Amino acid sequence: MWRIAAASGLEGVTLGQVAREAGISKGLVQHYFRGRDEMLLHATSRLHERVGHRIAQGLAEPAGSRTPRTAVRAFMVALLPTDDDSRRDALVANAFLIRALKDPAIADRFHAGNRQLREAVVGLVSSAQAEGDPEREADILLALVAGLGNALLLGHHTRTSALAALDHQLDRLKCDERPGLGPGVSREERMTGNEPESYVGESPPADRSFGA
């Protein structure tokens, strides 16, 4: 289904077409999904998982070498279509976005995923800045990445130029560059350089699934 949706949009996604693409019978597809709508709704969960996995991979840097800035940057880069897999996911997500305009169930999935995404970025920005409005800055970062993502898909940006634009915005935020003070560290703890003992060596709290 992923290849069909990325190439032709959701209009080309039918139980029969998915069966042909997978080289299986339509009856076998119907064993798992009672209809097209159920299959599409399941696909949004798969998209959610794929985006979350890419974010987790980006944040997999050892806690001792991670800085608040690199954590924010890794998270945002994971949302950009910079390789074949992420490009395919972005095309599928855009196809689902159009579907969400008239499908309340899929619209609800988008709303929940975007809320999770925003909460995570707010937390990362809050950990990275000594002062400022993390919610506003998170909204700006997410809007920037959304625009850059579409520009990458259209060929209006290269990976290099898109990352340069993201880095320019991160420079404006004046993120903390000290290693070992990643997400999960409060502003007060970061000001003194004392990271809570329970955080050392743990995965950042943003290591979960996000997306549509």
mmCIF file of C-alpha atoms in Angstrom:
data_model
loop_
_atom_site.group_PDB
_atom_site.id
_atom_site.type_symbol
_atom_site.label_atom_id
_atom_site.label_comp_id
_atom_site.label_asym_id
_atom_site.label_seq_id
_atom_site.Cartn_x
_atom_site.Cartn_y
_atom_site.Cartn_z
ATOM 1 C CA MET A 1 0.000 0.000 0.000
ATOM 2 C CA TRP A 2 2.862 2.393 0.827
ATOM 3 C CA ARG A 3 4.203 2.384 -2.721
ATOM 4 C CA ILE A 4 0.736 2.864 -4.203
ATOM 5 C CA ALA A 5 -0.182 5.773 -1.914
ATOM 6 C CA ALA A 6 3.186 7.477 -2.423
ATOM 7 C CA ALA A 7 2.963 7.181 -6.199
ATOM 8 C CA SER A 8 -0.748 7.695 -6.864
ATOM 9 C CA GLY A 9 -2.341 9.022 -3.695
ATOM 10 C CA LEU A 10 -5.057 7.235 -1.770
ATOM 11 C CA GLU A 11 -7.342 7.157 -4.800
ATOM 12 C CA GLY A 12 -5.263 4.276 -6.127
ATOM 13 C CA VAL A 13 -5.439 2.326 -2.889
ATOM 14 C CA THR A 14 -8.044 -0.434 -3.060
ATOM 15 C CA LEU A 15 -8.123 -3.874 -1.506
ATOM 16 C CA GLY A 16 -7.640 -5.410 -4.931
ATOM 17 C CA GLN A 17 -4.745 -3.151 -5.878
ATOM 18 C CA VAL A 18 -3.005 -3.750 -2.553
ATOM 19 C CA ALA A 19 -3.423 -7.500 -3.046
ATOM 20 C CA ARG A 20 -1.909 -7.318 -6.530
ATOM 21 C CA GLU A 21 0.984 -5.188 -5.318
ATOM 22 C CA ALA A 22 1.692 -7.639 -2.496
ATOM 23 C CA GLY A 23 1.273 -10.686 -4.730
ATOM 24 C CA ILE A 24 -1.505 -12.172 -2.601
ATOM 25 C CA SER A 25 -5.211 -12.792 -3.022
ATOM 26 C CA LYS A 26 -7.806 -10.127 -2.327
ATOM 27 C CA GLY A 27 -9.465 -12.605 0.027
ATOM 28 C CA LEU A 28 -6.351 -12.699 2.187
ATOM 29 C CA VAL A 29 -6.365 -8.907 2.445
ATOM 30 C CA GLN A 30 -10.039 -9.054 3.420
ATOM 31 C CA HIS A 31 -9.139 -11.531 6.149
ATOM 32 C CA TYR A 32 -7.319 -8.679 7.906
ATOM 33 C CA PHE A 33 -9.447 -5.710 6.807
ATOM 34 C CA ARG A 34 -13.204 -5.692 6.364
ATOM 35 C CA GLY A 35 -12.995 -2.805 3.919
ATOM 36 C CA ARG A 36 -10.916 -0.034 2.432
ATOM 37 C CA ASP A 37 -11.663 2.469 5.202
ATOM 38 C CA GLU A 38 -10.450 0.056 7.873
ATOM 39 C CA MET A 39 -7.271 -0.594 5.900
ATOM 40 C CA LEU A 40 -6.602 3.134 5.537
ATOM 41 C CA LEU A 41 -7.170 3.765 9.231
ATOM 42 C CA HIS A 42 -4.705 0.997 10.068
ATOM 43 C CA ALA A 43 -2.186 2.604 7.711
ATOM 44 C CA THR A 44 -2.262 5.830 9.731
ATOM 45 C CA SER A 45 -1.076 3.826 12.753
ATOM 46 C CA ARG A 46 1.742 2.405 10.660
ATOM 47 C CA LEU A 47 2.729 5.897 9.549
ATOM 48 C CA HIS A 48 2.674 7.003 13.190
ATOM 49 C CA GLU A 49 5.048 4.159 14.080
ATOM 50 C CA ARG A 50 7.439 4.855 11.222
ATOM 51 C CA VAL A 51 7.787 8.527 12.126
ATOM 52 C CA GLY A 52 8.262 7.630 15.779
ATOM 53 C CA HIS A 53 10.964 5.107 14.920
ATOM 54 C CA ARG A 54 12.831 7.685 12.848
ATOM 55 C CA ILE A 55 12.671 10.200 15.713
ATOM 56 C CA ALA A 56 13.922 7.602 18.190
ATOM 57 C CA GLN A 57 16.834 6.767 15.888
ATOM 58 C CA GLY A 58 17.710 10.444 15.637
ATOM 59 C CA LEU A 59 17.725 10.790 19.417
ATOM 60 C CA ALA A 60 19.777 7.644 19.973
ATOM 61 C CA GLU A 61 22.983 9.602 20.553
ATOM 62 C CA PRO A 62 24.577 8.629 23.920
ATOM 63 C CA ALA A 63 23.355 10.857 26.737
ATOM 64 C CA GLY A 64 26.906 11.922 27.618
ATOM 65 C CA SER A 65 27.533 13.493 24.200
ATOM 66 C CA ARG A 66 24.032 14.800 23.518
ATOM 67 C CA THR A 67 23.413 18.520 23.958
ATOM 68 C CA PRO A 68 20.055 20.313 24.134
ATOM 69 C CA ARG A 69 20.710 21.737 20.676
ATOM 70 C CA THR A 70 21.600 18.395 19.073
ATOM 71 C CA ALA A 71 18.470 16.858 20.615
ATOM 72 C CA VAL A 72 16.219 19.539 19.122
ATOM 73 C CA ARG A 73 18.014 19.338 15.787
ATOM 74 C CA ALA A 74 17.865 15.537 15.598
ATOM 75 C CA PHE A 75 14.144 15.581 16.346
ATOM 76 C CA MET A 76 13.383 18.163 13.658
ATOM 77 C CA VAL A 77 15.648 16.549 11.042
ATOM 78 C CA ALA A 78 13.777 13.269 11.591
ATOM 79 C CA LEU A 79 10.622 15.019 10.360
ATOM 80 C CA LEU A 80 12.176 16.083 7.056
ATOM 81 C CA PRO A 81 12.013 13.965 3.865
ATOM 82 C CA THR A 82 15.776 13.740 3.338
ATOM 83 C CA ASP A 83 16.062 10.173 1.992
ATOM 84 C CA ASP A 84 13.956 7.696 0.030
ATOM 85 C CA ASP A 85 12.145 6.226 3.047
ATOM 86 C CA SER A 86 11.296 9.547 4.678
ATOM 87 C CA ARG A 87 10.282 10.993 1.304
ATOM 88 C CA ARG A 88 7.882 8.103 0.745
ATOM 89 C CA ASP A 89 6.439 8.580 4.234
ATOM 90 C CA ALA A 90 5.979 12.307 3.593
ATOM 91 C CA LEU A 91 4.110 11.625 0.349
ATOM 92 C CA VAL A 92 1.859 9.128 2.127
ATOM 93 C CA ALA A 93 1.261 11.602 4.967
ATOM 94 C CA ASN A 94 0.254 14.287 2.476
ATOM 95 C CA ALA A 95 -2.160 11.855 0.840
ATOM 96 C CA PHE A 96 -3.718 11.160 4.225
ATOM 97 C CA LEU A 97 -3.904 14.880 4.976
ATOM 98 C CA ILE A 98 -6.190 15.330 1.971
ATOM 99 C CA ARG A 99 -8.251 12.353 3.128
ATOM 100 C CA ALA A 100 -8.480 13.829 6.647
ATOM 101 C CA LEU A 101 -10.364 16.845 5.289
ATOM 102 C CA LYS A 102 -13.414 14.623 4.749
ATOM 103 C CA ASP A 103 -12.752 11.646 7.032
ATOM 104 C CA PRO A 104 -13.304 12.451 10.746
ATOM 105 C CA ALA A 105 -11.584 9.265 11.962
ATOM 106 C CA ILE A 106 -8.368 10.058 10.107
ATOM 107 C CA ALA A 107 -8.657 13.734 11.071
ATOM 108 C CA ASP A 108 -8.759 12.636 14.719
ATOM 109 C CA ARG A 109 -5.571 10.596 14.198
ATOM 110 C CA PHE A 110 -3.836 13.644 12.741
ATOM 111 C CA HIS A 111 -5.014 15.824 15.606
ATOM 112 C CA ALA A 112 -3.753 13.388 18.253
ATOM 113 C CA GLY A 113 -0.419 12.864 16.480
ATOM 114 C CA ASN A 114 0.180 16.574 15.983
ATOM 115 C CA ARG A 115 -0.635 17.240 19.631
ATOM 116 C CA GLN A 116 1.938 14.657 20.722
ATOM 117 C CA LEU A 117 4.470 16.085 18.319
ATOM 118 C CA ARG A 118 4.006 19.628 19.599
ATOM 119 C CA GLU A 119 4.223 18.567 23.240
ATOM 120 C CA ALA A 120 7.508 16.791 22.545
ATOM 121 C CA VAL A 121 9.043 19.763 20.730
ATOM 122 C CA VAL A 122 7.897 22.148 23.474
ATOM 123 C CA GLY A 123 9.657 19.922 26.001
ATOM 124 C CA LEU A 124 12.859 19.814 23.969
ATOM 125 C CA VAL A 125 12.910 23.574 23.416
ATOM 126 C CA SER A 126 12.178 24.224 27.088
ATOM 127 C CA SER A 127 15.183 22.068 28.015
ATOM 128 C CA ALA A 128 17.372 23.840 25.471
ATOM 129 C CA GLN A 129 16.627 27.466 26.370
ATOM 130 C CA ALA A 130 17.327 29.354 29.583
ATOM 131 C CA GLU A 131 14.558 31.812 28.753
ATOM 132 C CA GLY A 132 11.941 32.458 26.108
ATOM 133 C CA ASP A 133 8.557 31.058 25.108
ATOM 134 C CA PRO A 134 9.021 27.338 24.307
ATOM 135 C CA GLU A 135 5.480 26.927 22.965
ATOM 136 C CA ARG A 136 5.870 29.746 20.469
ATOM 137 C CA GLU A 137 9.318 28.547 19.426
ATOM 138 C CA ALA A 138 8.020 24.987 19.013
ATOM 139 C CA ASP A 139 5.239 26.241 16.757
ATOM 140 C CA ILE A 140 7.772 28.160 14.646
ATOM 141 C CA LEU A 141 10.059 25.125 14.352
ATOM 142 C CA LEU A 142 7.212 22.828 13.358
ATOM 143 C CA ALA A 143 5.917 25.342 10.796
ATOM 144 C CA LEU A 144 9.441 25.720 9.393
ATOM 145 C CA VAL A 145 9.927 21.972 9.079
ATOM 146 C CA ALA A 146 6.511 21.552 7.460
ATOM 147 C CA GLY A 147 7.369 24.179 4.859
ATOM 148 C CA LEU A 148 10.841 22.779 4.279
ATOM 149 C CA GLY A 149 9.379 19.308 3.921
ATOM 150 C CA ASN A 150 7.061 20.366 1.128
ATOM 151 C CA ALA A 151 9.881 22.319 -0.532
ATOM 152 C CA LEU A 152 12.098 19.228 -0.429
ATOM 153 C CA LEU A 153 9.367 17.123 -2.021
ATOM 154 C CA LEU A 154 8.964 19.690 -4.806
ATOM 155 C CA GLY A 155 12.691 20.054 -5.343
ATOM 156 C CA HIS A 156 12.734 23.694 -4.250
ATOM 157 C CA HIS A 157 15.239 22.873 -1.510
ATOM 158 C CA THR A 158 18.110 20.430 -1.311
ATOM 159 C CA ARG A 159 18.906 18.514 1.863
ATOM 160 C CA THR A 160 21.845 20.842 2.451
ATOM 161 C CA SER A 161 19.862 24.053 2.021
ATOM 162 C CA ALA A 162 16.969 22.766 4.134
ATOM 163 C CA LEU A 163 19.291 21.842 6.999
ATOM 164 C CA ALA A 164 20.997 25.236 6.692
ATOM 165 C CA ALA A 165 17.616 26.932 7.144
ATOM 166 C CA LEU A 166 16.877 24.778 10.188
ATOM 167 C CA ASP A 167 20.301 25.518 11.674
ATOM 168 C CA HIS A 168 19.737 29.237 11.149
ATOM 169 C CA GLN A 169 16.563 29.033 13.228
ATOM 170 C CA LEU A 170 18.304 26.976 15.914
ATOM 171 C CA ASP A 171 21.078 29.576 16.060
ATOM 172 C CA ARG A 172 18.427 32.194 16.759
ATOM 173 C CA LEU A 173 17.181 30.124 19.700
ATOM 174 C CA LYS A 174 20.653 30.187 21.301
ATOM 175 C CA CYS A 175 20.323 26.618 22.514
ATOM 176 C CA ASP A 176 22.550 25.258 25.263
ATOM 177 C CA GLU A 177 25.534 23.431 23.752
ATOM 178 C CA ARG A 178 26.795 21.662 26.891
ATOM 179 C CA PRO A 179 26.933 17.865 26.497
ATOM 180 C CA GLY A 180 24.972 15.645 28.822
ATOM 181 C CA LEU A 181 22.209 18.188 29.371
ATOM 182 C CA GLY A 182 19.612 16.873 26.990
ATOM 183 C CA PRO A 183 15.815 16.636 27.090
ATOM 184 C CA GLY A 184 14.316 16.056 30.492
ATOM 185 C CA VAL A 185 16.584 18.574 32.236
ATOM 186 C CA SER A 186 14.787 21.562 33.716
ATOM 187 C CA ARG A 187 15.915 25.116 33.051
ATOM 188 C CA GLU A 188 16.996 25.498 36.681
ATOM 189 C CA GLU A 189 19.099 22.323 36.572
ATOM 190 C CA ARG A 190 20.672 23.364 33.306
ATOM 191 C CA MET A 191 21.550 26.818 34.666
ATOM 192 C CA THR A 192 23.586 25.160 37.442
ATOM 193 C CA GLY A 193 24.889 22.353 35.219
ATOM 194 C CA ASN A 194 23.402 19.716 37.522
ATOM 195 C CA GLU A 195 21.535 17.094 35.591
ATOM 196 C CA PRO A 196 19.247 14.850 37.669
ATOM 197 C CA GLU A 197 20.897 11.502 38.404
ATOM 198 C CA SER A 198 17.853 9.560 37.235
ATOM 199 C CA TYR A 199 18.210 10.953 33.697
ATOM 200 C CA VAL A 200 21.831 9.962 33.086
ATOM 201 C CA GLY A 201 22.047 7.082 30.626
ATOM 202 C CA GLU A 202 18.302 6.936 29.991
ATOM 203 C CA SER A 203 16.546 7.492 26.713
ATOM 204 C CA PRO A 204 14.961 10.934 26.372
ATOM 205 C CA PRO A 205 11.240 11.055 27.104
ATOM 206 C CA ALA A 206 10.569 11.976 23.483
ATOM 207 C CA ASP A 207 11.528 8.469 22.341
ATOM 208 C CA ARG A 208 7.986 7.462 21.438
ATOM 209 C CA SER A 209 5.849 7.408 18.349
ATOM 210 C CA PHE A 210 4.641 10.551 16.660
ATOM 211 C CA GLY A 211 3.064 11.556 13.406
ATOM 212 C CA ALA A 212 -0.268 11.131 11.711
#
